[in-house]
Amino acid sequence: MNREAAEDCVEKAVKYLAEGKIEKAEKLLNKSISLHPTTRAEELLSKIKRGAYTENVSSGNTSDDGVRQRGTAKGSAPKAESGTEAEYTPEQLEAVKRIKKCKDYYEVLGVSKDATDSDIKKAYKKLALQLHPDKNHAPGAVEAFKAIGNAVAILTDAEKRKSYDLFGADEHHQPTTRRTRYQYDQYSRGFETEFTAEELFNMFFGAEIPTHHVYTRQRRFHRAEQQQYREPQSGFAAFINLLPIILLIALSMMSSFFISDPIYSLTPSQKFSVARKTNQLKIPYYVKDNFHSEYQGSVVRLEASVEEDYLNNLKHSCYRERNYKDTMLMKARNFGDRELYHKAQNINTPSCDKLQSLHN
């Protein structure tokens, strides 16, 4: 994968920097960024361009062929690689590696499967401070930060947590030989919620920790894609691109001449003005004035179709109402706002109530 090749290039570049081979290191860093941009590669390349490293500088003696020989000052340990060892600590690297080995969201946060929301949030806060890419420059820190954000977003949402406990992350769809890498990609990929990892971090910590480069890579990709779409096209090429849309519009206009009006409507209108109710659930529906002469089919089957449409509409409305209520509850919990939480608890879900009454 490009990401792995890019990380290999960065590691080799770090070794060349330690040996004072700046030109080779710069080439490898440029290659790494072209394969898969990372914050670490960009920062190292920036330091090279600022002149933070010098060619063939060593901490000890240098042999004739220019390769550095590590020496020891009087009573001191060997010096660290210039400008690289201070980038991250062994503990920070170990934290990133631990996330990479995790098999599920609970293990990512280091909590048990019966952990409460409070336990999950405490675990997230501890890891977020340790893994935030503005503080942790170890390779893979950005992906690890996204992974813990994804985990807390799923496990603090009752519906999503229930679904995750039932179905997991669909790891069985991936080949066995790629399982470990897939698991890590799965946990660190983009959110399927209304919050990004950075927004979620700010919800927990506010503006306590300034952030500035967590998602520069994603923004660069979006800009590149936009530029591609903005490239000028010839008139004929533009026509070819629009041809499917033109055909689709033409077909839809032609088909409208052959489609007859529906037999009923769930809402009254000038055309559907005669009110009726289904025999079983007493669902109101509306038909035309000539319903009895025009419709020759089974009324029982028709009313079964009416009730099915009505219940489906009710389910969709109920889902939207619950989703909005859950979102407001989550925001209130994360901000610690009791008043907002009570307001969210009192949000009505009339479609859900109606659906429940029909099932009863």
JSON list of N, CA and C in Angstrom, two decimals, residues 288-351:
[
{"chain": "A", "resi": 288, "resn": "LYS", "atom": "N", "xyz": [-60.18, 9.08, -5.84]},
{"chain": "A", "resi": 288, "resn": "LYS", "atom": "CA", "xyz": [-60.86, 9.98, -6.77]},
{"chain": "A", "resi": 288, "resn": "LYS", "atom": "C", "xyz": [-62.38, 9.82, -6.66]},
{"chain": "A", "resi": 289, "resn": "ASP", "atom": "N", "xyz": [-63.10, 10.75, -7.30]},
{"chain": "A", "resi": 289, "resn": "ASP", "atom": "CA", "xyz": [-64.57, 10.69, -7.30]},
{"chain": "A", "resi": 289, "resn": "ASP", "atom": "C", "xyz": [-65.08, 9.43, -8.00]},
{"chain": "A", "resi": 290, "resn": "ASN", "atom": "N", "xyz": [-64.35, 8.98, -9.02]},
{"chain": "A", "resi": 290, "resn": "ASN", "atom": "CA", "xyz": [-64.80, 7.82, -9.80]},
{"chain": "A", "resi": 290, "resn": "ASN", "atom": "C", "xyz": [-64.15, 6.51, -9.33]},
{"chain": "A", "resi": 291, "resn": "PHE", "atom": "N", "xyz": [-63.76, 6.47, -8.08]},
{"chain": "A", "resi": 291, "resn": "PHE", "atom": "CA", "xyz": [-63.05, 5.29, -7.55]},
{"chain": "A", "resi": 291, "resn": "PHE", "atom": "C", "xyz": [-63.84, 3.99, -7.79]},
{"chain": "A", "resi": 292, "resn": "HIS", "atom": "N", "xyz": [-65.12, 3.99, -7.48]},
{"chain": "A", "resi": 292, "resn": "HIS", "atom": "CA", "xyz": [-65.91, 2.76, -7.57]},
{"chain": "A", "resi": 292, "resn": "HIS", "atom": "C", "xyz": [-66.05, 2.26, -9.00]},
{"chain": "A", "resi": 293, "resn": "SER", "atom": "N", "xyz": [-66.09, 3.16, -9.96]},
{"chain": "A", "resi": 293, "resn": "SER", "atom": "CA", "xyz": [-66.22, 2.73, -11.36]},
{"chain": "A", "resi": 293, "resn": "SER", "atom": "C", "xyz": [-64.87, 2.43, -11.99]},
{"chain": "A", "resi": 294, "resn": "GLU", "atom": "N", "xyz": [-63.82, 3.12, -11.55]},
{"chain": "A", "resi": 294, "resn": "GLU", "atom": "CA", "xyz": [-62.49, 2.95, -12.16]},
{"chain": "A", "resi": 294, "resn": "GLU", "atom": "C", "xyz": [-61.73, 1.76, -11.58]},
{"chain": "A", "resi": 295, "resn": "TYR", "atom": "N", "xyz": [-61.82, 1.54, -10.27]},
{"chain": "A", "resi": 295, "resn": "TYR", "atom": "CA", "xyz": [-61.04, 0.47, -9.64]},
{"chain": "A", "resi": 295, "resn": "TYR", "atom": "C", "xyz": [-61.86, -0.81, -9.58]},
{"chain": "A", "resi": 296, "resn": "GLN", "atom": "N", "xyz": [-61.35, -1.87, -10.21]},
{"chain": "A", "resi": 296, "resn": "GLN", "atom": "CA", "xyz": [-62.05, -3.16, -10.27]},
{"chain": "A", "resi": 296, "resn": "GLN", "atom": "C", "xyz": [-61.33, -4.24, -9.45]},
{"chain": "A", "resi": 297, "resn": "GLY", "atom": "N", "xyz": [-60.25, -3.86, -8.77]},
{"chain": "A", "resi": 297, "resn": "GLY", "atom": "CA", "xyz": [-59.47, -4.85, -8.03]},
{"chain": "A", "resi": 297, "resn": "GLY", "atom": "C", "xyz": [-60.02, -5.11, -6.64]},
{"chain": "A", "resi": 298, "resn": "SER", "atom": "N", "xyz": [-59.21, -5.83, -5.83]},
{"chain": "A", "resi": 298, "resn": "SER", "atom": "CA", "xyz": [-59.61, -6.19, -4.48]},
{"chain": "A", "resi": 298, "resn": "SER", "atom": "C", "xyz": [-59.37, -5.01, -3.53]},
{"chain": "A", "resi": 299, "resn": "VAL", "atom": "N", "xyz": [-60.40, -4.59, -2.83]},
{"chain": "A", "resi": 299, "resn": "VAL", "atom": "CA", "xyz": [-60.28, -3.50, -1.86]},
{"chain": "A", "resi": 299, "resn": "VAL", "atom": "C", "xyz": [-59.42, -3.94, -0.68]},
{"chain": "A", "resi": 300, "resn": "VAL", "atom": "N", "xyz": [-59.48, -5.22, -0.32]},
{"chain": "A", "resi": 300, "resn": "VAL", "atom": "CA", "xyz": [-58.68, -5.74, 0.79]},
{"chain": "A", "resi": 300, "resn": "VAL", "atom": "C", "xyz": [-57.18, -5.58, 0.49]},
{"chain": "A", "resi": 301, "resn": "ARG", "atom": "N", "xyz": [-56.78, -5.97, -0.72]},
{"chain": "A", "resi": 301, "resn": "ARG", "atom": "CA", "xyz": [-55.37, -5.82, -1.11]},
{"chain": "A", "resi": 301, "resn": "ARG", "atom": "C", "xyz": [-54.97, -4.35, -1.19]},
{"chain": "A", "resi": 302, "resn": "LEU", "atom": "N", "xyz": [-55.88, -3.52, -1.69]},
{"chain": "A", "resi": 302, "resn": "LEU", "atom": "CA", "xyz": [-55.60, -2.10, -1.79]},
{"chain": "A", "resi": 302, "resn": "LEU", "atom": "C", "xyz": [-55.34, -1.50, -0.41]},
{"chain": "A", "resi": 303, "resn": "GLU", "atom": "N", "xyz": [-56.22, -1.84, 0.55]},
{"chain": "A", "resi": 303, "resn": "GLU", "atom": "CA", "xyz": [-56.07, -1.28, 1.89]},
{"chain": "A", "resi": 303, "resn": "GLU", "atom": "C", "xyz": [-54.84, -1.84, 2.61]},
{"chain": "A", "resi": 304, "resn": "ALA", "atom": "N", "xyz": [-54.45, -3.06, 2.28]},
{"chain": "A", "resi": 304, "resn": "ALA", "atom": "CA", "xyz": [-53.20, -3.61, 2.82]},
{"chain": "A", "resi": 304, "resn": "ALA", "atom": "C", "xyz": [-52.01, -2.79, 2.31]},
{"chain": "A", "resi": 305, "resn": "SER", "atom": "N", "xyz": [-52.08, -2.39, 1.03]},
{"chain": "A", "resi": 305, "resn": "SER", "atom": "CA", "xyz": [-51.02, -1.55, 0.45]},
{"chain": "A", "resi": 305, "resn": "SER", "atom": "C", "xyz": [-51.02, -0.18, 1.10]},
{"chain": "A", "resi": 306, "resn": "VAL", "atom": "N", "xyz": [-52.21, 0.38, 1.39]},
{"chain": "A", "resi": 306, "resn": "VAL", "atom": "CA", "xyz": [-52.32, 1.68, 2.06]},
{"chain": "A", "resi": 306, "resn": "VAL", "atom": "C", "xyz": [-51.65, 1.63, 3.43]},
{"chain": "A", "resi": 307, "resn": "GLU", "atom": "N", "xyz": [-51.98, 0.58, 4.20]},
{"chain": "A", "resi": 307, "resn": "GLU", "atom": "CA", "xyz": [-51.42, 0.46, 5.55]},
{"chain": "A", "resi": 307, "resn": "GLU", "atom": "C", "xyz": [-49.90, 0.27, 5.52]},
{"chain": "A", "resi": 308, "resn": "GLU", "atom": "N", "xyz": [-49.42, -0.48, 4.53]},
{"chain": "A", "resi": 308, "resn": "GLU", "atom": "CA", "xyz": [-47.97, -0.69, 4.41]},
{"chain": "A", "resi": 308, "resn": "GLU", "atom": "C", "xyz": [-47.25, 0.62, 4.11]},
{"chain": "A", "resi": 309, "resn": "ASP", "atom": "N", "xyz": [-47.81, 1.41, 3.16]},
{"chain": "A", "resi": 309, "resn": "ASP", "atom": "CA", "xyz": [-47.21, 2.71, 2.84]},
{"chain": "A", "resi": 309, "resn": "ASP", "atom": "C", "xyz": [-47.22, 3.64, 4.04]},
{"chain": "A", "resi": 310, "resn": "TYR", "atom": "N", "xyz": [-48.36, 3.65, 4.75]},
{"chain": "A", "resi": 310, "resn": "TYR", "atom": "CA", "xyz": [-48.50, 4.53, 5.90]},
{"chain": "A", "resi": 310, "resn": "TYR", "atom": "C", "xyz": [-47.49, 4.17, 6.99]},
{"chain": "A", "resi": 311, "resn": "LEU", "atom": "N", "xyz": [-47.35, 2.88, 7.28]},
{"chain": "A", "resi": 311, "resn": "LEU", "atom": "CA", "xyz": [-46.40, 2.44, 8.32]},
{"chain": "A", "resi": 311, "resn": "LEU", "atom": "C", "xyz": [-44.95, 2.73, 7.92]},
{"chain": "A", "resi": 312, "resn": "ASN", "atom": "N", "xyz": [-44.63, 2.56, 6.63]},
{"chain": "A", "resi": 312, "resn": "ASN", "atom": "CA", "xyz": [-43.27, 2.86, 6.17]},
{"chain": "A", "resi": 312, "resn": "ASN", "atom": "C", "xyz": [-42.95, 4.34, 6.34]},
{"chain": "A", "resi": 313, "resn": "ASN", "atom": "N", "xyz": [-43.93, 5.21, 5.99]},
{"chain": "A", "resi": 313, "resn": "ASN", "atom": "CA", "xyz": [-43.73, 6.65, 6.16]},
{"chain": "A", "resi": 313, "resn": "ASN", "atom": "C", "xyz": [-43.55, 6.99, 7.64]},
{"chain": "A", "resi": 314, "resn": "LEU", "atom": "N", "xyz": [-44.32, 6.31, 8.47]},
{"chain": "A", "resi": 314, "resn": "LEU", "atom": "CA", "xyz": [-44.26, 6.56, 9.91]},
{"chain": "A", "resi": 314, "resn": "LEU", "atom": "C", "xyz": [-42.90, 6.13, 10.48]},
{"chain": "A", "resi": 315, "resn": "LYS", "atom": "N", "xyz": [-42.39, 5.00, 9.98]},
{"chain": "A", "resi": 315, "resn": "LYS", "atom": "CA", "xyz": [-41.09, 4.51, 10.44]},
{"chain": "A", "resi": 315, "resn": "LYS", "atom": "C", "xyz": [-39.97, 5.48, 10.08]},
{"chain": "A", "resi": 316, "resn": "HIS", "atom": "N", "xyz": [-40.03, 6.01, 8.85]},
{"chain": "A", "resi": 316, "resn": "HIS", "atom": "CA", "xyz": [-39.01, 6.97, 8.42]},
{"chain": "A", "resi": 316, "resn": "HIS", "atom": "C", "xyz": [-39.06, 8.24, 9.28]},
{"chain": "A", "resi": 317, "resn": "SER", "atom": "N", "xyz": [-40.26, 8.71, 9.54]},
{"chain": "A", "resi": 317, "resn": "SER", "atom": "CA", "xyz": [-40.42, 9.91, 10.37]},
{"chain": "A", "resi": 317, "resn": "SER", "atom": "C", "xyz": [-39.92, 9.65, 11.80]},
{"chain": "A", "resi": 318, "resn": "CYS", "atom": "N", "xyz": [-40.22, 8.48, 12.32]},
{"chain": "A", "resi": 318, "resn": "CYS", "atom": "CA", "xyz": [-39.79, 8.10, 13.66]},
{"chain": "A", "resi": 318, "resn": "CYS", "atom": "C", "xyz": [-38.26, 8.05, 13.74]},
{"chain": "A", "resi": 319, "resn": "TYR", "atom": "N", "xyz": [-37.64, 7.49, 12.71]},
{"chain": "A", "resi": 319, "resn": "TYR", "atom": "CA", "xyz": [-36.18, 7.41, 12.69]},
{"chain": "A", "resi": 319, "resn": "TYR", "atom": "C", "xyz": [-35.55, 8.80, 12.72]},
{"chain": "A", "resi": 320, "resn": "ARG", "atom": "N", "xyz": [-36.10, 9.73, 11.91]},
{"chain": "A", "resi": 320, "resn": "ARG", "atom": "CA", "xyz": [-35.57, 11.09, 11.89]},
{"chain": "A", "resi": 320, "resn": "ARG", "atom": "C", "xyz": [-35.74, 11.78, 13.25]},
{"chain": "A", "resi": 321, "resn": "GLU", "atom": "N", "xyz": [-36.91, 11.58, 13.88]},
{"chain": "A", "resi": 321, "resn": "GLU", "atom": "CA", "xyz": [-37.15, 12.19, 15.18]},
{"chain": "A", "resi": 321, "resn": "GLU", "atom": "C", "xyz": [-36.20, 11.65, 16.25]},
{"chain": "A", "resi": 322, "resn": "ARG", "atom": "N", "xyz": [-35.98, 10.33, 16.25]},
{"chain": "A", "resi": 322, "resn": "ARG", "atom": "CA", "xyz": [-35.08, 9.74, 17.24]},
{"chain": "A", "resi": 322, "resn": "ARG", "atom": "C", "xyz": [-33.64, 10.15, 17.00]},
{"chain": "A", "resi": 323, "resn": "ASN", "atom": "N", "xyz": [-33.27, 10.22, 15.73]},
{"chain": "A", "resi": 323, "resn": "ASN", "atom": "CA", "xyz": [-31.89, 10.60, 15.40]},
{"chain": "A", "resi": 323, "resn": "ASN", "atom": "C", "xyz": [-31.60, 12.03, 15.86]},
{"chain": "A", "resi": 324, "resn": "TYR", "atom": "N", "xyz": [-32.57, 12.92, 15.64]},
{"chain": "A", "resi": 324, "resn": "TYR", "atom": "CA", "xyz": [-32.40, 14.30, 16.08]},
{"chain": "A", "resi": 324, "resn": "TYR", "atom": "C", "xyz": [-32.31, 14.37, 17.61]},
{"chain": "A", "resi": 325, "resn": "LYS", "atom": "N", "xyz": [-33.17, 13.62, 18.30]},
{"chain": "A", "resi": 325, "resn": "LYS", "atom": "CA", "xyz": [-33.16, 13.63, 19.76]},
{"chain": "A", "resi": 325, "resn": "LYS", "atom": "C", "xyz": [-31.85, 13.07, 20.30]},
{"chain": "A", "resi": 326, "resn": "ASP", "atom": "N", "xyz": [-31.37, 11.96, 19.72]},
{"chain": "A", "resi": 326, "resn": "ASP", "atom": "CA", "xyz": [-30.11, 11.36, 20.16]},
{"chain": "A", "resi": 326, "resn": "ASP", "atom": "C", "xyz": [-28.94, 12.32, 19.94]},
{"chain": "A", "resi": 327, "resn": "THR", "atom": "N", "xyz": [-28.97, 13.04, 18.80]},
{"chain": "A", "resi": 327, "resn": "THR", "atom": "CA", "xyz": [-27.90, 14.00, 18.51]},
{"chain": "A", "resi": 327, "resn": "THR", "atom": "C", "xyz": [-27.86, 15.11, 19.56]},
{"chain": "A", "resi": 328, "resn": "MET", "atom": "N", "xyz": [-29.04, 15.63, 19.90]},
{"chain": "A", "resi": 328, "resn": "MET", "atom": "CA", "xyz": [-29.10, 16.69, 20.91]},
{"chain": "A", "resi": 328, "resn": "MET", "atom": "C", "xyz": [-28.67, 16.18, 22.29]},
{"chain": "A", "resi": 329, "resn": "LEU", "atom": "N", "xyz": [-29.03, 14.93, 22.61]},
{"chain": "A", "resi": 329, "resn": "LEU", "atom": "CA", "xyz": [-28.61, 14.36, 23.89]},
{"chain": "A", "resi": 329, "resn": "LEU", "atom": "C", "xyz": [-27.09, 14.20, 23.95]},
{"chain": "A", "resi": 330, "resn": "MET", "atom": "N", "xyz": [-26.51, 13.75, 22.85]},
{"chain": "A", "resi": 330, "resn": "MET", "atom": "CA", "xyz": [-25.06, 13.55, 22.80]},
{"chain": "A", "resi": 330, "resn": "MET", "atom": "C", "xyz": [-24.33, 14.89, 22.96]},
{"chain": "A", "resi": 331, "resn": "LYS", "atom": "N", "xyz": [-24.82, 15.92, 22.27]},
{"chain": "A", "resi": 331, "resn": "LYS", "atom": "CA", "xyz": [-24.20, 17.23, 22.39]},
{"chain": "A", "resi": 331, "resn": "LYS", "atom": "C", "xyz": [-24.29, 17.75, 23.82]},
{"chain": "A", "resi": 332, "resn": "ALA", "atom": "N", "xyz": [-25.45, 17.57, 24.43]},
{"chain": "A", "resi": 332, "resn": "ALA", "atom": "CA", "xyz": [-25.64, 18.03, 25.81]},
{"chain": "A", "resi": 332, "resn": "ALA", "atom": "C", "xyz": [-24.71, 17.29, 26.77]},
{"chain": "A", "resi": 333, "resn": "ARG", "atom": "N", "xyz": [-24.57, 15.97, 26.60]},
{"chain": "A", "resi": 333, "resn": "ARG", "atom": "CA", "xyz": [-23.68, 15.17, 27.47]},
{"chain": "A", "resi": 333, "resn": "ARG", "atom": "C", "xyz": [-22.23, 15.61, 27.30]},
{"chain": "A", "resi": 334, "resn": "ASN", "atom": "N", "xyz": [-21.82, 15.82, 26.07]},
{"chain": "A", "resi": 334, "resn": "ASN", "atom": "CA", "xyz": [-20.43, 16.17, 25.83]},
{"chain": "A", "resi": 334, "resn": "ASN", "atom": "C", "xyz": [-20.08, 17.57, 26.34]},
{"chain": "A", "resi": 335, "resn": "PHE", "atom": "N", "xyz": [-21.06, 18.48, 26.30]},
{"chain": "A", "resi": 335, "resn": "PHE", "atom": "CA", "xyz": [-20.83, 19.82, 26.82]},
{"chain": "A", "resi": 335, "resn": "PHE", "atom": "C", "xyz": [-21.09, 19.90, 28.32]},
{"chain": "A", "resi": 336, "resn": "GLY", "atom": "N", "xyz": [-21.66, 18.83, 28.91]},
{"chain": "A", "resi": 336, "resn": "GLY", "atom": "CA", "xyz": [-21.97, 18.84, 30.33]},
{"chain": "A", "resi": 336, "resn": "GLY", "atom": "C", "xyz": [-23.04, 19.85, 30.70]},
{"chain": "A", "resi": 337, "resn": "ASP", "atom": "N", "xyz": [-23.96, 20.11, 29.78]},
{"chain": "A", "resi": 337, "resn": "ASP", "atom": "CA", "xyz": [-25.01, 21.12, 30.00]},
{"chain": "A", "resi": 337, "resn": "ASP", "atom": "C", "xyz": [-26.29, 20.41, 30.45]},
{"chain": "A", "resi": 338, "resn": "ARG", "atom": "N", "xyz": [-26.60, 20.50, 31.75]},
{"chain": "A", "resi": 338, "resn": "ARG", "atom": "CA", "xyz": [-27.78, 19.80, 32.29]},
{"chain": "A", "resi": 338, "resn": "ARG", "atom": "C", "xyz": [-29.08, 20.35, 31.72]},
{"chain": "A", "resi": 339, "resn": "GLU", "atom": "N", "xyz": [-29.15, 21.67, 31.59]},
{"chain": "A", "resi": 339, "resn": "GLU", "atom": "CA", "xyz": [-30.39, 22.28, 31.08]},
{"chain": "A", "resi": 339, "resn": "GLU", "atom": "C", "xyz": [-30.65, 21.84, 29.65]},
{"chain": "A", "resi": 340, "resn": "LEU", "atom": "N", "xyz": [-29.61, 21.85, 28.84]},
{"chain": "A", "resi": 340, "resn": "LEU", "atom": "CA", "xyz": [-29.75, 21.40, 27.46]},
{"chain": "A", "resi": 340, "resn": "LEU", "atom": "C", "xyz": [-30.11, 19.92, 27.41]},
{"chain": "A", "resi": 341, "resn": "TYR", "atom": "N", "xyz": [-29.55, 19.13, 28.36]},
{"chain": "A", "resi": 341, "resn": "TYR", "atom": "CA", "xyz": [-29.85, 17.70, 28.40]},
{"chain": "A", "resi": 341, "resn": "TYR", "atom": "C", "xyz": [-31.31, 17.46, 28.72]},
{"chain": "A", "resi": 342, "resn": "HIS", "atom": "N", "xyz": [-31.87, 18.21, 29.69]},
{"chain": "A", "resi": 342, "resn": "HIS", "atom": "CA", "xyz": [-33.28, 18.04, 30.04]},
{"chain": "A", "resi": 342, "resn": "HIS", "atom": "C", "xyz": [-34.18, 18.45, 28.88]},
{"chain": "A", "resi": 343, "resn": "LYS", "atom": "N", "xyz": [-33.80, 19.51, 28.19]},
{"chain": "A", "resi": 343, "resn": "LYS", "atom": "CA", "xyz": [-34.58, 19.93, 27.01]},
{"chain": "A", "resi": 343, "resn": "LYS", "atom": "C", "xyz": [-34.57, 18.83, 25.94]},
{"chain": "A", "resi": 344, "resn": "ALA", "atom": "N", "xyz": [-33.39, 18.23, 25.74]},
{"chain": "A", "resi": 344, "resn": "ALA", "atom": "CA", "xyz": [-33.27, 17.17, 24.73]},
{"chain": "A", "resi": 344, "resn": "ALA", "atom": "C", "xyz": [-34.11, 15.96, 25.12]},
{"chain": "A", "resi": 345, "resn": "GLN", "atom": "N", "xyz": [-34.15, 15.66, 26.43]},
{"chain": "A", "resi": 345, "resn": "GLN", "atom": "CA", "xyz": [-34.96, 14.53, 26.90]},
{"chain": "A", "resi": 345, "resn": "GLN", "atom": "C", "xyz": [-36.44, 14.76, 26.65]},
{"chain": "A", "resi": 346, "resn": "ASN", "atom": "N", "xyz": [-36.87, 16.01, 26.67]},
{"chain": "A", "resi": 346, "resn": "ASN", "atom": "CA", "xyz": [-38.28, 16.34, 26.52]},
{"chain": "A", "resi": 346, "resn": "ASN", "atom": "C", "xyz": [-38.69, 16.57, 25.07]},
{"chain": "A", "resi": 347, "resn": "ILE", "atom": "N", "xyz": [-37.76, 16.36, 24.12]},
{"chain": "A", "resi": 347, "resn": "ILE", "atom": "CA", "xyz": [-38.13, 16.50, 22.71]},
{"chain": "A", "resi": 347, "resn": "ILE", "atom": "C", "xyz": [-39.14, 15.40, 22.36]},
{"chain": "A", "resi": 348, "resn": "ASN", "atom": "N", "xyz": [-40.26, 15.78, 21.78]},
{"chain": "A", "resi": 348, "resn": "ASN", "atom": "CA", "xyz": [-41.31, 14.83, 21.43]},
{"chain": "A", "resi": 348, "resn": "ASN", "atom": "C", "xyz": [-40.97, 14.05, 20.16]},
{"chain": "A", "resi": 349, "resn": "THR", "atom": "N", "xyz": [-41.44, 12.83, 20.12]},
{"chain": "A", "resi": 349, "resn": "THR", "atom": "CA", "xyz": [-41.30, 11.98, 18.91]},
{"chain": "A", "resi": 349, "resn": "THR", "atom": "C", "xyz": [-42.68, 11.45, 18.55]},
{"chain": "A", "resi": 350, "resn": "PRO", "atom": "N", "xyz": [-43.55, 12.31, 17.99]},
{"chain": "A", "resi": 350, "resn": "PRO", "atom": "CA", "xyz": [-44.94, 11.93, 17.73]},
{"chain": "A", "resi": 350, "resn": "PRO", "atom": "C", "xyz": [-45.09, 10.74, 16.79]},
{"chain": "A", "resi": 351, "resn": "SER", "atom": "N", "xyz": [-44.22, 10.67, 15.77]},
{"chain": "A", "resi": 351, "resn": "SER", "atom": "CA", "xyz": [-44.32, 9.54, 14.82]},
{"chain": "A", "resi": 351, "resn": "SER", "atom": "C", "xyz": [-44.04, 8.22, 15.53]}
]
